[in-house]
Amino acid sequence: MKYNNPVIKGFYPDPSVCKVGDTYYLVCSSMQYFPGVPLFESKDLINWNQIGHCLTRESQIQLDKVNSSGGVFAPTIRNNNGRFYMTTTNDTTHQNFYVWTDDIYGEWSEPVYVDQGGIDPDLYFENGKTFFMGNGTDDQGIGGIVQCEIDIESGNKLTSSRSIWQGTGGRFLEAPHMYKINGKYYLLAAEGGTEFGHMAIYARGDSISGPFEEYLYNPVLTNRNLGGYEIQAVGHGDLIQDNNGNWWMIHLGFRQMGQWLTYHHLGREVFLTPVTFDEEGWFTAGHSGTTITCFETNRLSDDVVQKEKKSFTFENTEWDKDWCYLRLPHTHNYILEQNKLTLKGTEITMDQPDSPTFIGIRQKDFNAIISCDLSLMHGEAGITLYMDEHHHYDLAVRKDKNGYKVLERLNIGDIKSIENEMDLGSNNQATLIIRASHDRYNFHLYTDGKDIHLGSAQTKYLSSEVAGGFTGVIIGLYAYGQGSLAEFSKFKCEYL
Ligand code: 6LW
């Protein structure tokens, strides 16, 4: 059968995967968004269903006023003796911690902190021992992949932190994961940075603490030399073995906007690449060490069909799974109903690293029609295409002393400009429509039976290459201004 990459589209970076019985579980990082760490399950590695989040309570994650692309960094999910563990970093507070649950559909524990610095923590369980590993600097000040043994009940370190591998010399050695396969310890990691130079590398050894022998042909997986190719930045992966004994890598990558448009605005996404071991126990990945859009494989049974949800509405999404808030939401400003959303604005704007009244769903593909009916009582409300506080495009209705108007506002770095506006008179209702393509957003208003084109803006100014950071565009519904009140209905995001 054939399957297409990415297997999870939109801003779902830094994936980690584990398998229990015949079910796979996957987590991603979530930065400044709440709830933190989206959690998915799958029976076949290509169809992933979001079942919740690991960090759903304020007591588990401190996101109040964290910087954009701060907060929750790369997680690892593992299962030991029936208990799930998810470990991650709050990069803003520089804390490494894990949470656990015995019920994957239920709540996760309070955080257990580990006193080892760095990012991208991994947990490895063996013979009653737990090893904690990340990238950073060890107790002697030596950088690299750093490991210690911990007490899994308390998170206390049982040994000092020791640097066990320095990688292959590429910049930003990160994302380490440990596996024991046929008696050898494999250490998988990433180098090159999470941008166009990204790659996956590995080494193996006879002891969990090294020394490790590097794979001769590293990087084992990278698209860094594929100029003009849609899929870029592959790296940061986790290995998983399927029911038939085949190995795969779940890893991040992104889709650039166009052949010669080296920008990406949909965030880092989840890819699946086959991995093959040779007789000596070294493995290769993908199509000659690259990840491609369509893999033809006999590893998945022919009756597995890759499904893709193309239409997202209030009615067919769940507020606590598909939608997210910025940082620490003021929940009393949101009334979430099955087919309606009511928002109350505050003085907090979307231009601040704070928690404006905002609830969003990831943009998952280039071509889309996003529409929503809006009824505004006071203030301002609308749809925003949100990358960060300095990079967002807003299509809004605003009330001022002369009545209501609809406006298109672009925020690109220090340029904040209302590009187009149109009076609605005393009409406080509008259908807002955004038509998205790979390189443009077009802003429309539907009123009095007419589709009015307000204006258009380039997608590239919302890309990571312009805005910086590690997130992707979120389609946000927002209200702004003390006393603002708005009702949203008939939301639809349809991918073409
Ligand atoms: C993450 C690092 C990375 O911690 O991006 O792709 C960082 N790799 O490993 C932020 O998501």
Tab-separated table of N, CA, C and O and ligand atoms in Angstrom, residues 11 13-15 29-31 69 72-75 89 91 119-121 135 172-176 190 193-195 198 233 235-237 252 268 469-471, ligand 1:
chain	number	residue	atom	x	y	z
A	11	PHE	N	0.941	22.250	13.001
A	11	PHE	CA	1.929	22.490	14.063
A	11	PHE	C	1.846	21.412	15.168
A	11	PHE	O	1.143	21.551	16.158
A	13	PRO	N	5.029	19.562	16.543
A	13	PRO	CA	6.466	19.307	16.409
A	13	PRO	C	7.005	18.261	17.385
A	13	PRO	O	6.335	17.881	18.349
A	14	ASP	N	8.249	17.851	17.131
A	14	ASP	CA	9.041	17.055	18.074
A	14	ASP	C	8.322	15.778	18.519
A	14	ASP	O	8.200	15.508	19.722
A	15	PRO	N	7.831	14.951	17.593
A	15	PRO	CA	7.026	13.801	18.027
A	15	PRO	C	7.841	12.732	18.737
A	15	PRO	O	9.018	12.528	18.447
A	29	SER	N	5.328	18.588	21.054
A	29	SER	CA	5.507	19.781	21.879
A	29	SER	C	4.432	20.815	21.538
A	29	SER	O	3.746	20.710	20.511
A	30	SER	N	4.264	21.802	22.406
A	30	SER	CA	3.152	22.748	22.223
A	30	SER	C	3.515	24.185	22.594
A	30	SER	O	2.660	25.062	22.516
A	31	MET	N	4.747	24.428	23.032
A	31	MET	CA	5.245	25.784	23.294
A	31	MET	C	4.324	26.591	24.216
A	31	MET	O	3.990	26.118	25.280
A	69	SER	N	7.141	30.594	21.533
A	69	SER	CA	8.092	29.498	21.294
A	69	SER	C	8.917	29.156	22.531
A	69	SER	O	9.926	28.452	22.431
A	72	VAL	N	6.536	24.711	26.514
A	72	VAL	CA	6.715	23.253	26.431
A	72	VAL	C	7.517	22.835	25.198
A	72	VAL	O	7.047	22.956	24.071
A	73	PHE	N	8.715	22.329	25.447
A	73	PHE	CA	9.598	21.822	24.393
A	73	PHE	C	9.394	20.311	24.225
A	73	PHE	O	8.525	19.711	24.837
A	74	ALA	N	10.285	19.735	23.436
A	74	ALA	CA	10.127	18.348	22.989
A	74	ALA	C	9.857	17.338	24.107
A	74	ALA	O	10.638	17.225	25.043
A	75	PRO	N	8.760	16.576	23.997
A	75	PRO	CA	8.450	15.548	24.983
A	75	PRO	C	8.917	14.151	24.543
A	75	PRO	O	9.235	13.930	23.382
A	89	THR	N	10.322	19.606	28.861
A	89	THR	CA	11.002	20.761	29.465
A	89	THR	C	10.075	21.966	29.381
A	89	THR	O	9.455	22.180	28.344
A	91	ASP	N	10.847	25.309	28.767
A	91	ASP	CA	12.073	25.991	28.376
A	91	ASP	C	12.163	27.397	28.965
A	91	ASP	O	13.251	27.942	29.136
A	119	ILE	N	17.582	20.382	27.514
A	119	ILE	CA	16.247	20.183	26.932
A	119	ILE	C	16.124	18.769	26.372
A	119	ILE	O	17.060	17.987	26.420
A	120	ASP	N	14.947	18.473	25.847
A	120	ASP	CA	14.654	17.210	25.149
A	120	ASP	C	14.899	15.982	26.016
A	120	ASP	O	15.605	15.041	25.615
A	121	PRO	N	14.303	15.917	27.201
A	121	PRO	CA	14.543	14.762	28.076
A	121	PRO	C	13.954	13.477	27.521
A	121	PRO	O	12.944	13.473	26.820
A	135	ASN	N	19.829	16.842	26.241
A	135	ASN	CA	21.037	17.483	25.745
A	135	ASN	C	21.291	18.726	26.557
A	135	ASN	O	20.367	19.471	26.875
A	172	PHE	N	23.849	21.994	17.200
A	172	PHE	CA	22.609	21.686	17.934
A	172	PHE	C	22.332	20.182	18.052
A	172	PHE	O	21.359	19.666	17.513
A	173	LEU	N	23.228	19.505	18.735
A	173	LEU	CA	22.977	18.097	19.070
A	173	LEU	C	21.799	18.065	20.041
A	173	LEU	O	21.837	18.703	21.096
A	174	GLU	N	20.721	17.351	19.688
A	174	GLU	CA	19.523	17.364	20.532
A	174	GLU	C	18.671	16.124	20.287
A	174	GLU	O	19.052	15.229	19.538
A	175	ALA	N	17.520	16.082	20.965
A	175	ALA	CA	16.501	15.047	20.751
A	175	ALA	C	17.006	13.619	20.976
A	175	ALA	O	16.714	12.729	20.174
A	176	PRO	N	17.761	13.343	22.027
A	176	PRO	CA	18.272	11.975	22.203
A	176	PRO	C	17.192	10.998	22.667
A	176	PRO	O	16.328	11.338	23.483
A	190	ALA	N	19.408	14.192	17.042
A	190	ALA	CA	19.293	15.091	15.889
A	190	ALA	C	20.449	16.077	15.922
A	190	ALA	O	21.007	16.367	16.985
A	193	GLY	N	20.118	21.599	13.769
A	193	GLY	CA	19.071	22.582	14.072
A	193	GLY	C	17.779	22.171	13.408
A	193	GLY	O	17.778	21.425	12.415
A	194	THR	N	16.692	22.682	13.932
A	194	THR	CA	15.369	22.228	13.489
A	194	THR	C	14.917	22.878	12.177
A	194	THR	O	13.787	22.738	11.769
A	195	GLU	N	15.851	23.546	11.498
A	195	GLU	CA	15.516	24.224	10.245
A	195	GLU	C	15.966	23.379	9.038
A	195	GLU	O	15.987	22.166	9.126
A	198	HIS	N	18.444	20.221	9.265
A	198	HIS	CA	18.112	19.196	10.260
A	198	HIS	C	18.470	17.786	9.781
A	198	HIS	O	18.358	17.473	8.601
A	233	ALA	N	13.789	19.734	6.518
A	233	ALA	CA	14.025	19.789	7.972
A	233	ALA	C	13.716	18.475	8.693
A	233	ALA	O	13.413	18.483	9.875
A	235	GLY	N	14.216	15.305	10.839
A	235	GLY	CA	15.144	14.992	11.926
A	235	GLY	C	14.316	14.834	13.180
A	235	GLY	O	13.089	14.716	13.105
A	236	HIS	N	14.959	14.847	14.333
A	236	HIS	CA	14.259	14.748	15.620
A	236	HIS	C	13.223	13.615	15.586
A	236	HIS	O	12.015	13.871	15.491
A	237	GLY	N	13.716	12.405	15.632
A	237	GLY	CA	12.826	11.252	15.491
A	237	GLY	C	12.848	10.320	16.687
A	237	GLY	O	13.660	10.465	17.605
A	252	LEU	N	10.034	14.696	12.936
A	252	LEU	CA	9.486	15.963	12.456
A	252	LEU	C	10.062	16.330	11.098
A	252	LEU	O	11.110	15.829	10.682
A	268	ARG	N	6.055	22.685	12.219
A	268	ARG	CA	6.737	21.405	12.022
A	268	ARG	C	5.719	20.296	12.251
A	268	ARG	O	4.938	20.365	13.193
A	469	GLY	N	11.252	31.265	15.688
A	469	GLY	CA	10.506	30.405	16.605
A	469	GLY	C	10.149	29.051	16.041
A	469	GLY	O	10.561	28.669	14.937
A	470	PHE	N	9.344	28.330	16.829
A	470	PHE	CA	9.141	26.899	16.602
A	470	PHE	C	7.679	26.511	16.402
A	470	PHE	O	7.329	25.350	16.545
A	471	THR	N	6.821	27.497	16.141
A	471	THR	CA	5.391	27.189	16.071
A	471	THR	C	4.912	27.267	14.614
A	471	THR	O	5.717	27.404	13.698
B	1	6LW	C1	13.257	21.051	20.545
B	1	6LW	C2	14.467	20.640	19.810
B	1	6LW	C3	14.007	20.894	18.477
B	1	6LW	O1	13.335	21.011	21.896
B	1	6LW	O2	13.227	21.985	18.508
B	1	6LW	O3	13.761	19.937	16.401
B	1	6LW	C4	13.094	22.364	19.863
B	1	6LW	N1	14.245	20.085	17.535
B	1	6LW	O4	14.839	19.334	19.948
B	1	6LW	C5	11.825	23.084	20.098
B	1	6LW	O5	10.725	22.389	19.589
